[in-house]
Coordinates of C-alpha atoms (C1' of nucleotides) in Angstrom, one line a residue:
Chain A
M177 CA 83.0 92.6 72.9
Q178 CA 81.7 95.6 71.0
R179 CA 80.9 97.7 74.0
T180 CA 84.4 97.6 75.4
Q181 CA 86.0 99.1 72.3
L182 CA 87.3 102.6 72.1
D183 CA 85.5 105.4 70.3
H184 CA 88.2 107.5 68.5
T185 CA 85.7 110.1 67.4
S186 CA 84.4 110.8 70.9
P187 CA 85.6 114.0 72.7
I188 CA 86.3 111.8 75.8
P189 CA 90.0 111.1 76.0
L190 CA 91.1 107.6 75.0
Y191 CA 93.0 107.1 78.3
Y192 CA 89.8 107.9 80.2
Q193 CA 87.7 105.6 78.1
L194 CA 90.3 102.9 78.7
K195 CA 90.3 103.5 82.4
E196 CA 86.6 103.1 82.5
I197 CA 86.8 99.9 80.5
F198 CA 89.4 98.5 82.9
K199 CA 87.4 99.6 86.0
A200 CA 84.3 97.8 84.6
K201 CA 86.4 94.6 84.0
I202 CA 87.5 94.8 87.7
D203 CA 84.0 95.4 89.0
R204 CA 82.6 92.6 86.9
G205 CA 85.3 90.3 88.1
E206 CA 86.6 89.6 84.6
W207 CA 89.9 90.7 86.1
S208 CA 89.8 89.3 89.5
P209 CA 91.8 90.3 92.7
G210 CA 95.3 89.1 92.8
Q211 CA 95.3 88.2 89.1
L212 CA 97.7 89.6 86.5
I213 CA 96.0 91.8 83.9
P214 CA 97.3 91.8 80.3
T215 CA 100.7 93.4 79.8
E216 CA 101.2 96.9 78.4
N217 CA 102.1 95.4 75.0
D218 CA 99.0 93.3 74.9
L219 CA 96.8 96.2 75.7
I220 CA 98.6 98.4 73.1
S221 CA 98.0 96.0 70.3
F222 CA 94.5 95.0 71.4
Y223 CA 93.2 98.5 71.8
K224 CA 95.5 100.0 69.1
V225 CA 96.7 102.9 71.2
S226 CA 100.1 104.1 72.2
R227 CA 102.0 103.0 75.4
T228 CA 101.5 106.5 76.9
T229 CA 97.7 106.1 76.6
V230 CA 97.7 102.7 78.2
R231 CA 100.0 103.8 81.0
E232 CA 97.8 106.9 81.7
A233 CA 94.8 104.7 82.1
V234 CA 96.5 102.1 84.3
N235 CA 98.3 104.7 86.5
A236 CA 95.0 106.4 87.2
L237 CA 93.7 103.1 88.6
V238 CA 96.9 102.6 90.6
I239 CA 96.3 106.0 92.2
E240 CA 92.7 105.0 93.0
G241 CA 94.1 101.9 94.7
K242 CA 92.4 99.4 92.3
L243 CA 95.6 98.2 90.5
E244 CA 99.1 97.4 91.6
K245 CA 102.2 97.5 89.4
K246 CA 105.4 95.5 90.0
Q247 CA 108.4 96.2 87.7
G248 CA 109.5 93.0 86.0
K249 CA 106.4 91.0 87.1
G250 CA 103.3 92.7 85.8
T251 CA 100.2 94.5 87.0
T252 CA 97.6 92.9 89.3
V253 CA 94.2 93.8 90.6
C254 CA 94.3 94.8 94.3
R255 CA 92.6 92.7 96.9
E256 CA 89.8 94.6 98.5
K257 CA 91.0 97.2 101.0
M258 CA 89.8 97.6 104.5
E259 CA 87.2 100.2 105.4
E260 CA 88.4 103.6 106.2
K261 CA 87.1 104.9 109.5
L262 CA 88.6 108.3 110.2
G263 CA 89.6 110.0 113.4
R264 CA 86.2 111.5 114.3
L265 CA 85.4 114.0 116.9
T266 CA 83.3 112.1 119.5
G267 CA 82.6 112.4 123.2
F268 CA 83.6 110.0 125.9
A269 CA 80.2 108.3 126.0
E270 CA 80.0 107.8 122.3
E271 CA 83.5 106.4 122.2
M272 CA 83.0 104.0 125.0
Q273 CA 79.8 102.7 123.4
S274 CA 81.6 102.1 120.2
R275 CA 84.1 99.9 122.2
G276 CA 81.2 98.0 123.7
L277 CA 81.4 99.5 127.1
V278 CA 78.8 101.2 129.3
P279 CA 79.9 104.9 129.8
G280 CA 79.2 106.7 133.1
A281 CA 80.4 109.6 135.2
R282 CA 80.7 110.7 138.9
V283 CA 80.6 114.4 139.5
I284 CA 83.3 115.8 141.7
E285 CA 82.8 119.5 141.4
T286 CA 80.9 122.2 139.5
K287 CA 81.4 125.9 139.8
E288 CA 81.9 129.2 138.0
V289 CA 85.6 130.2 138.0
V290 CA 88.0 132.6 136.6
P291 CA 89.9 130.2 134.3
P292 CA 93.7 129.7 134.3
D293 CA 95.4 131.9 131.7
V294 CA 96.1 129.1 129.3
V295 CA 92.4 128.2 129.3
R296 CA 91.2 131.8 128.9
E297 CA 93.5 132.4 126.0
K298 CA 92.0 129.5 124.0
L299 CA 88.4 129.6 125.2
L300 CA 87.8 133.4 125.4
P301 CA 90.1 135.0 123.0
G302 CA 89.7 138.8 123.4
N303 CA 87.7 138.8 126.7
N304 CA 89.6 139.3 129.9
E305 CA 87.8 139.0 133.2
T306 CA 85.0 136.7 132.3
K307 CA 84.2 133.6 134.4
V308 CA 83.6 130.2 132.9
L309 CA 81.8 127.0 134.0
Y310 CA 84.1 124.4 135.5
I311 CA 83.1 120.8 135.8
Q312 CA 85.2 118.0 137.2
R313 CA 84.1 114.4 136.8
I314 CA 85.4 110.9 137.1
R315 CA 84.6 109.0 133.9
L316 CA 83.6 105.4 134.1
A317 CA 83.4 102.4 131.8
N318 CA 81.4 99.5 133.0
E319 CA 81.4 101.2 136.5
E320 CA 85.2 101.3 136.6
P321 CA 87.1 104.6 136.8
I322 CA 88.9 105.3 133.6
A323 CA 89.7 109.0 133.6
I324 CA 89.6 112.3 135.4
E325 CA 87.9 115.0 133.3
R326 CA 88.2 118.7 133.9
S327 CA 86.2 120.8 131.5
Y328 CA 85.7 124.6 131.0
W329 CA 82.7 126.1 129.2
P330 CA 81.8 129.6 128.3
L331 CA 78.9 130.6 130.6
E332 CA 76.3 130.9 127.7
I333 CA 77.2 127.3 126.7
G334 CA 77.2 126.1 130.3
A335 CA 73.7 127.5 130.8
L336 CA 72.4 124.9 128.4
F337 CA 73.5 122.1 130.8
K338 CA 71.6 123.3 133.9
D339 CA 68.5 121.1 133.4
Y340 CA 70.6 118.0 132.9
D341 CA 72.0 115.4 135.3
L342 CA 75.8 115.8 135.0
S343 CA 76.4 112.2 135.8
T344 CA 74.6 111.0 132.7
I345 CA 74.7 114.0 130.3
A346 CA 76.3 113.6 126.8
F347 CA 77.5 117.2 126.3
Y348 CA 77.8 117.0 122.5
S349 CA 74.3 115.7 122.1
V350 CA 72.9 118.5 124.2
L351 CA 74.8 121.0 122.2
E352 CA 73.5 119.6 118.9
E353 CA 70.0 119.6 120.3
R354 CA 70.4 123.3 121.0
G355 CA 71.7 124.0 117.5
I356 CA 75.4 124.3 118.3
R357 CA 77.2 122.0 115.9
L358 CA 80.8 121.2 116.3
R359 CA 83.2 121.5 113.4
Y360 CA 86.5 120.3 114.7
A361 CA 88.7 120.0 117.8
D362 CA 92.4 120.4 118.3
E363 CA 93.9 117.9 120.7
N364 CA 97.3 117.8 122.5
I365 CA 98.2 114.4 123.9
S366 CA 101.0 113.8 126.4
A367 CA 102.0 111.5 129.2
I368 CA 102.2 112.7 132.9
A369 CA 103.2 111.2 136.2
T370 CA 100.3 110.3 138.5
K371 CA 99.8 112.5 141.6
K372 CA 98.7 110.7 144.8
S373 CA 95.4 112.5 144.8
D374 CA 94.6 111.5 141.2
A375 CA 95.7 107.9 141.9
A376 CA 93.2 107.8 144.8
L377 CA 90.4 109.1 142.6
L378 CA 91.1 106.5 139.9
G379 CA 91.9 103.7 142.3
I380 CA 95.4 103.0 140.8
E381 CA 99.0 103.2 142.0
T382 CA 101.1 106.2 141.3
K383 CA 103.6 104.2 139.3
I384 CA 101.0 103.9 136.5
P385 CA 101.3 107.1 134.4
L386 CA 98.4 109.0 132.9
M387 CA 97.7 109.9 129.3
R388 CA 96.6 113.5 129.2
M389 CA 94.4 114.7 126.4
E390 CA 93.7 118.5 126.1
R391 CA 90.9 119.3 123.8
I392 CA 89.6 122.6 122.4
S393 CA 86.4 122.2 120.3
Y394 CA 85.1 124.7 117.8
S395 CA 81.6 125.2 116.6
T396 CA 80.7 125.5 112.9
Q397 CA 80.7 129.3 113.5
G398 CA 84.4 129.0 114.5
N399 CA 83.8 129.8 118.2
P400 CA 85.6 127.9 120.9
V401 CA 83.0 125.8 122.8
E402 CA 85.0 123.7 125.3
F403 CA 88.4 123.3 126.8
T404 CA 88.7 119.9 128.4
I405 CA 91.6 118.2 130.1
T406 CA 91.1 114.4 130.5
D407 CA 93.7 112.3 132.3
Y408 CA 93.3 108.6 131.3
R409 CA 94.7 105.6 133.2
S410 CA 97.2 104.2 130.8
D411 CA 96.5 100.6 131.9
R412 CA 92.9 100.8 130.6
Y413 CA 92.9 103.3 127.8
M414 CA 94.6 103.7 124.5
Y415 CA 94.0 106.6 122.0
K416 CA 93.4 105.6 118.4
V417 CA 93.7 107.8 115.4
R418 CA 94.0 107.4 111.7
L419 CA 96.3 109.7 109.7
Q420 CA 96.1 110.4 106.0
R421 CA 99.1 111.1 103.8
Chain B
M98 CA 122.0 128.3 90.1
Q99 CA 124.3 125.4 89.7
R100 CA 122.8 123.3 92.5
T101 CA 119.4 123.3 90.9
Q102 CA 120.6 121.6 87.7
L103 CA 119.9 118.0 86.7
D104 CA 122.3 115.2 87.0
H105 CA 121.9 113.0 83.9
T106 CA 124.4 110.4 85.2
S107 CA 122.5 109.8 88.5
P108 CA 120.3 106.7 88.9
I109 CA 117.6 109.0 90.3
P110 CA 115.0 109.6 87.5
L111 CA 115.1 113.0 85.9
Y112 CA 111.4 113.7 86.6
Y113 CA 112.0 113.0 90.3
Q114 CA 115.1 115.3 90.4
L115 CA 112.9 117.9 88.8
K116 CA 110.1 117.4 91.2
E117 CA 112.5 117.9 94.2
I118 CA 113.9 121.1 92.5
F119 CA 110.4 122.5 92.1
K120 CA 109.5 121.5 95.6
A121 CA 112.5 123.4 96.9
K122 CA 111.6 126.5 95.0
I123 CA 108.2 126.4 96.5
D124 CA 109.5 125.9 100.0
R125 CA 112.1 128.7 99.6
G126 CA 109.4 131.0 98.3
E127 CA 111.1 131.4 94.9
W128 CA 107.8 130.3 93.5
S129 CA 105.3 131.9 95.8
P130 CA 101.7 130.9 96.5
G131 CA 99.2 132.1 93.8
Q132 CA 102.0 132.9 91.4
L133 CA 102.3 131.3 87.9
I134 CA 105.3 129.1 87.5
P135 CA 107.2 129.0 84.2
T136 CA 105.4 127.3 81.3
E137 CA 106.1 123.8 80.2
N138 CA 108.0 125.1 77.2
D139 CA 110.2 127.3 79.4
L140 CA 111.0 124.4 81.7
I141 CA 111.7 122.1 78.7
S142 CA 114.2 124.5 77.3
F143 CA 115.8 125.6 80.6
Y144 CA 116.3 122.0 81.9
K145 CA 116.8 120.5 78.5
V146 CA 114.3 117.6 79.0
S147 CA 111.3 116.4 77.2
R148 CA 107.8 117.5 77.8
T149 CA 106.9 114.1 79.3
T150 CA 109.5 114.6 82.0
V151 CA 108.4 118.0 82.9
R152 CA 104.8 116.9 83.0
E153 CA 105.6 113.9 85.2
A154 CA 107.4 116.2 87.7
V155 CA 104.6 118.8 87.8
N156 CA 101.8 116.2 88.0
A157 CA 103.5 114.6 91.0
L158 CA 103.3 118.0 92.8
V159 CA 99.7 118.5 91.6
I160 CA 98.8 115.1 93.3
E161 CA 100.6 116.3 96.5
G162 CA 98.5 119.4 96.4
K163 CA 101.4 121.9 96.0
L164 CA 100.7 123.0 92.4
E165 CA 97.5 123.6 90.5
K166 CA 97.1 123.5 86.7
K167 CA 94.6 125.3 84.6
Q168 CA 94.3 124.6 80.9
G169 CA 94.9 127.7 78.9
K170 CA 96.1 129.8 81.8
G171 CA 99.1 128.1 83.4
T172 CA 100.3 126.4 86.6
T173 CA 100.2 128.1 90.0
V174 CA 101.5 127.4 93.4
C175 CA 98.7 126.4 95.8
R176 CA 98.0 128.7 98.7
E177 CA 98.7 126.9 101.9
K178 CA 95.7 125.2 103.6
M179 CA 96.0 125.6 107.3
E180 CA 93.9 122.5 108.0
E181 CA 96.1 120.2 106.2
K182 CA 98.9 120.8 108.6
L183 CA 97.3 118.8 111.4
G184 CA 96.4 115.1 111.4
R185 CA 98.7 114.5 108.4
L186 CA 100.8 111.4 108.1
T187 CA 104.4 112.6 108.4
G188 CA 107.7 111.2 109.5
F189 CA 109.7 112.3 112.6
A190 CA 112.1 114.5 110.5
E191 CA 109.3 116.2 108.6
E192 CA 107.5 116.9 111.9
M193 CA 110.5 118.3 113.7
Q194 CA 111.3 120.6 110.8
S195 CA 107.8 121.9 110.9
R196 CA 108.3 122.8 114.5
G197 CA 111.6 124.6 113.6
L198 CA 113.9 121.9 115.1
V199 CA 116.8 120.1 113.5
P200 CA 116.0 116.3 113.3
G201 CA 118.5 113.6 113.8
A202 CA 119.0 110.0 114.8
R203 CA 121.5 107.7 116.6
V204 CA 121.4 104.1 115.4
I205 CA 121.3 101.6 118.3
E206 CA 120.8 98.3 116.4
T207 CA 119.8 96.9 113.0
K208 CA 119.1 93.3 112.3
E209 CA 116.8 90.8 110.6
V210 CA 114.5 89.2 113.2
V211 CA 111.4 87.0 113.5
P212 CA 109.0 89.7 114.7
P213 CA 106.9 89.4 117.9
D214 CA 103.4 88.0 117.2
V215 CA 101.6 91.3 117.6
V216 CA 103.9 92.8 114.9
R217 CA 103.7 89.9 112.5
E218 CA 99.9 89.9 112.6
K219 CA 99.8 93.5 111.5
L220 CA 102.8 93.7 109.2
L221 CA 102.7 90.3 107.5
P222 CA 99.0 89.2 107.5
G223 CA 98.9 85.6 106.1
N224 CA 102.6 84.9 106.2
N225 CA 103.9 82.9 109.1
E226 CA 107.6 82.4 109.4
T227 CA 109.1 85.4 107.5
K228 CA 111.7 87.6 109.0
V229 CA 111.5 91.4 109.0
L230 CA 114.1 94.2 109.3
Y231 CA 114.3 95.7 112.8
I232 CA 115.8 99.1 113.3
Q233 CA 116.3 100.7 116.7
R234 CA 117.3 104.4 116.9
I235 CA 117.4 107.3 119.3
R236 CA 115.6 110.3 117.7
L237 CA 117.1 113.7 118.3
A238 CA 115.8 117.3 118.0
N239 CA 118.6 119.9 118.0
E240 CA 121.0 117.1 119.1
E241 CA 118.8 116.4 122.2
P242 CA 117.4 112.8 122.6
I243 CA 113.6 113.0 122.2
A244 CA 112.4 109.5 121.6
I245 CA 113.3 105.8 121.2
E246 CA 112.1 104.4 117.9
R247 CA 111.8 100.7 117.2
S248 CA 110.6 100.0 113.6
Y249 CA 109.9 96.8 111.7
W250 CA 109.8 96.6 107.9
P251 CA 109.0 93.8 105.5
L252 CA 112.4 92.6 104.0
E253 CA 111.5 93.8 100.5
I254 CA 110.9 97.3 101.9
G255 CA 113.9 97.2 104.1
A256 CA 116.1 96.3 101.1
L257 CA 115.4 99.8 99.7
F258 CA 117.2 101.4 102.7
K259 CA 120.5 99.5 102.4
D260 CA 122.3 102.3 100.5
Y261 CA 121.3 104.9 103.0
D262 CA 122.8 106.2 106.2
L263 CA 120.3 105.2 108.9
S264 CA 121.3 108.2 111.0
T265 CA 120.1 110.7 108.4
I266 CA 117.6 108.7 106.3
A267 CA 114.1 110.0 105.9
F268 CA 112.2 106.7 105.4
Y269 CA 109.1 108.1 103.8
S270 CA 111.1 110.1 101.2
V271 CA 113.0 107.0 100.2
L272 CA 109.8 105.1 99.9
E273 CA 108.3 107.7 97.6
E274 CA 111.5 107.9 95.5
R275 CA 111.0 104.1 94.9
G276 CA 107.4 104.6 94.0
I277 CA 105.8 103.3 97.2
R278 CA 103.2 105.9 98.2
L279 CA 101.7 105.9 101.7
R280 CA 97.9 106.2 102.0
Y281 CA 97.3 106.3 105.7
A282 CA 98.5 105.1 109.1
D283 CA 96.7 103.8 112.2
E284 CA 98.2 105.0 115.5
N285 CA 97.7 103.8 119.0
I286 CA 98.8 106.3 121.7
S287 CA 99.3 105.5 125.3
A288 CA 101.4 106.4 128.4
I289 CA 104.0 104.0 129.9
A290 CA 106.3 104.1 132.9
T291 CA 110.0 104.6 132.0
K292 CA 112.3 101.7 132.4
K293 CA 115.8 102.4 133.8
S294 CA 117.4 101.3 130.5
D295 CA 115.2 103.6 128.5
A296 CA 115.8 106.5 130.9
A297 CA 119.5 106.1 130.4
L298 CA 119.2 106.1 126.6
L299 CA 117.1 109.3 126.7
G300 CA 119.1 111.0 129.6
I301 CA 116.0 111.5 131.8
E302 CA 114.8 110.3 135.2
T303 CA 112.5 107.3 135.4
K304 CA 109.8 109.4 137.1
I305 CA 109.2 111.1 133.8
P306 CA 106.8 108.8 131.9
L307 CA 106.9 108.1 128.2
M308 CA 104.3 108.7 125.5
R309 CA 104.1 105.6 123.4
M310 CA 103.0 105.8 119.7
E311 CA 102.5 102.6 117.8
R312 CA 102.1 103.2 114.1
I313 CA 101.1 100.9 111.2
S314 CA 101.4 102.6 107.8
Y315 CA 99.7 101.3 104.6
S316 CA 100.6 101.9 101.0
T317 CA 98.2 103.1 98.3
Q318 CA 97.9 99.4 97.4
G319 CA 96.7 98.7 100.9
N320 CA 99.8 96.7 102.0
P321 CA 101.3 97.3 105.4
V322 CA 104.6 99.0 105.0
E323 CA 105.9 99.7 108.5
F324 CA 105.2 98.9 112.2
T325 CA 106.9 101.4 114.5
I326 CA 106.8 101.9 118.2
T327 CA 108.1 105.3 119.3
D328 CA 108.5 106.2 123.0
Y329 CA 108.7 110.0 123.5
R330 CA 109.9 111.8 126.6
S331 CA 106.8 113.5 127.9
D332 CA 108.8 116.5 129.1
R333 CA 109.8 117.5 125.6
Y334 CA 107.1 116.2 123.3
M335 CA 103.4 116.6 122.8
Y336 CA 101.2 114.9 120.2
K337 CA 98.9 117.1 118.3
V338 CA 95.9 116.1 116.2
R339 CA 92.8 117.7 114.7
L340 CA 89.6 115.8 114.7
Q341 CA 86.6 116.5 112.5
R342 CA 83.0 116.1 113.6
Chain C
dA185 C1' 117.5 85.1 77.5
dA186 C1' 113.0 86.8 77.4
dG187 C1' 109.4 89.4 79.3
dT188 C1' 107.8 92.9 82.4
dG189 C1' 107.1 97.7 83.8
dG190 C1' 110.2 102.5 84.3
dT191 C1' 112.0 106.3 82.2
dC192 C1' 112.8 109.4 78.4
dT193 C1' 112.8 111.7 73.7
dA194 C1' 110.8 114.5 69.7
dG195 C1' 107.1 115.5 67.7
dA196 C1' 102.0 116.4 66.6
dC197 C1' 97.3 118.2 67.0
dC198 C1' 93.8 119.7 70.3
dA199 C1' 90.8 122.7 73.8
dC200 C1' 90.9 126.5 76.5
dT201 C1' 92.2 131.4 77.9
dT202 C1' 93.6 136.0 77.0
dA203 C1' 94.7 139.9 74.2
Chain D
dA224 C1' 96.2 135.3 67.0
dA225 C1' 99.2 133.7 70.4
dG226 C1' 100.1 131.2 74.4
dT227 C1' 98.7 127.8 77.8
dG228 C1' 98.2 123.0 79.4
dG229 C1' 95.7 118.2 77.5
dT230 C1' 96.1 114.3 74.7
dC231 C1' 98.4 111.1 71.8
dT232 C1' 101.9 108.7 68.8
dA233 C1' 106.2 105.8 67.7
dG234 C1' 110.1 104.7 69.3
dA235 C1' 114.3 103.9 72.4
dC236 C1' 117.0 102.2 76.3
dC237 C1' 116.8 100.8 81.1
dA238 C1' 116.1 97.9 85.7
dC239 C1' 113.9 94.2 87.5
dT240 C1' 111.9 89.3 87.6
dT241 C1' 111.6 84.7 86.0
dA242 C1' 112.9 80.7 83.4

DNA sequence: AAGTGGTCTAGACCACTTA
DNA sequence: AAGTGGTCTAGACCACTTA
């Protein structure tokens, strides 16, 4: 086919032209998934280029995950790869909904407090004596207790919540409505033994440990927005994350 | 320096040896961030290798994000990106080193097994009766037991490990040496109660729960490479991750 | 034994940057 | 004009897979 030939007069590198030709063949299905593509020697003589050029084109597609090479066997077209859903920053409600569960909350306590040192350091770097808003809730999925959530918010952030029902509020949605957009959050995850009081709140036995998630969220301006400690029952909850190499 | 010279008799490719030498120079700060490294011609005459070999080594580090090339100007060491440190796919050894600890391992058991259904489904989708390599180790940080690691590998992957000491091996480095590059891993994290036998292996009391991390890693071709369950003592280990909104 | 991709050499001409 | 990395050639020997 004329249109799949190389243009030696073009300023576009030959290996790049070749790579695009190969990619088109894959997309059109001319080279189909699982099938062996022509050998390096075939490609060299057909396109009249050197081995280096063929290998540069093929290797670029290997890095893109479209081709797979096996020494001694040959090069095959990769079977389609699974979708990549990344570890996104979401709230409890959003997460439960994505798992097909109905999220809920039962409020235990709300008050302004002088935060523990470890919280103040992260949430109010610089400031010393300021109070913060403290909210303790039981988080529910399909009416069942799943976690104990203790969150700390700078007062100017907490003020945004005062017109909302804390048993149904989705904090992150309220923040976005008010123009505070989250950029990222750092999380520390560990396991802890279950205290009798927490076991009672969750309706479990103390022999079931808790998974503790500490989260500090930052706005797009780089300011800390929230410090939250959530203790999940390990018999009902698993934390999922995808890591990139 | 003698130890940074190439071994032409080794079965390890020259470009890979060169890449490791360059990486060490970057880590030691001999080549510092923002600084130009020697030109291709300098490297060719110093190491007595061809241009192809130098370029293969340098390009591998460009892909890893450690070096940056600019036509006409030269090649520089990338300035460190803070955000890349968290949420990256790393092995235990790499992670402990980044925390300033000396990683180690004590091998408990190695054998070929028919994997549990849950492992087979993930590691060998499609296949039914195949065996896999099973390795159980105690992971150490500064000689202290930190976790129990149980890993399953397809036999063709496991075969790559047979010339290595399992008490010092860094699996991911070996895979990369053999041309298997990891793209991402899915992890499930939960808390579990500590069994007496596991408490004994780790030298802790059963009242300290374990943090369980299940990891499935995938290669750039999209094939499952590893299924590993690691149970960490919760009094010595915390899992850190950064989430993006 | 034959065929595959993996590694490596020595050399050439080019585009881009800086002096 | 001189120096940098970018592209490309022709060839060699090797390790691995399959017949």
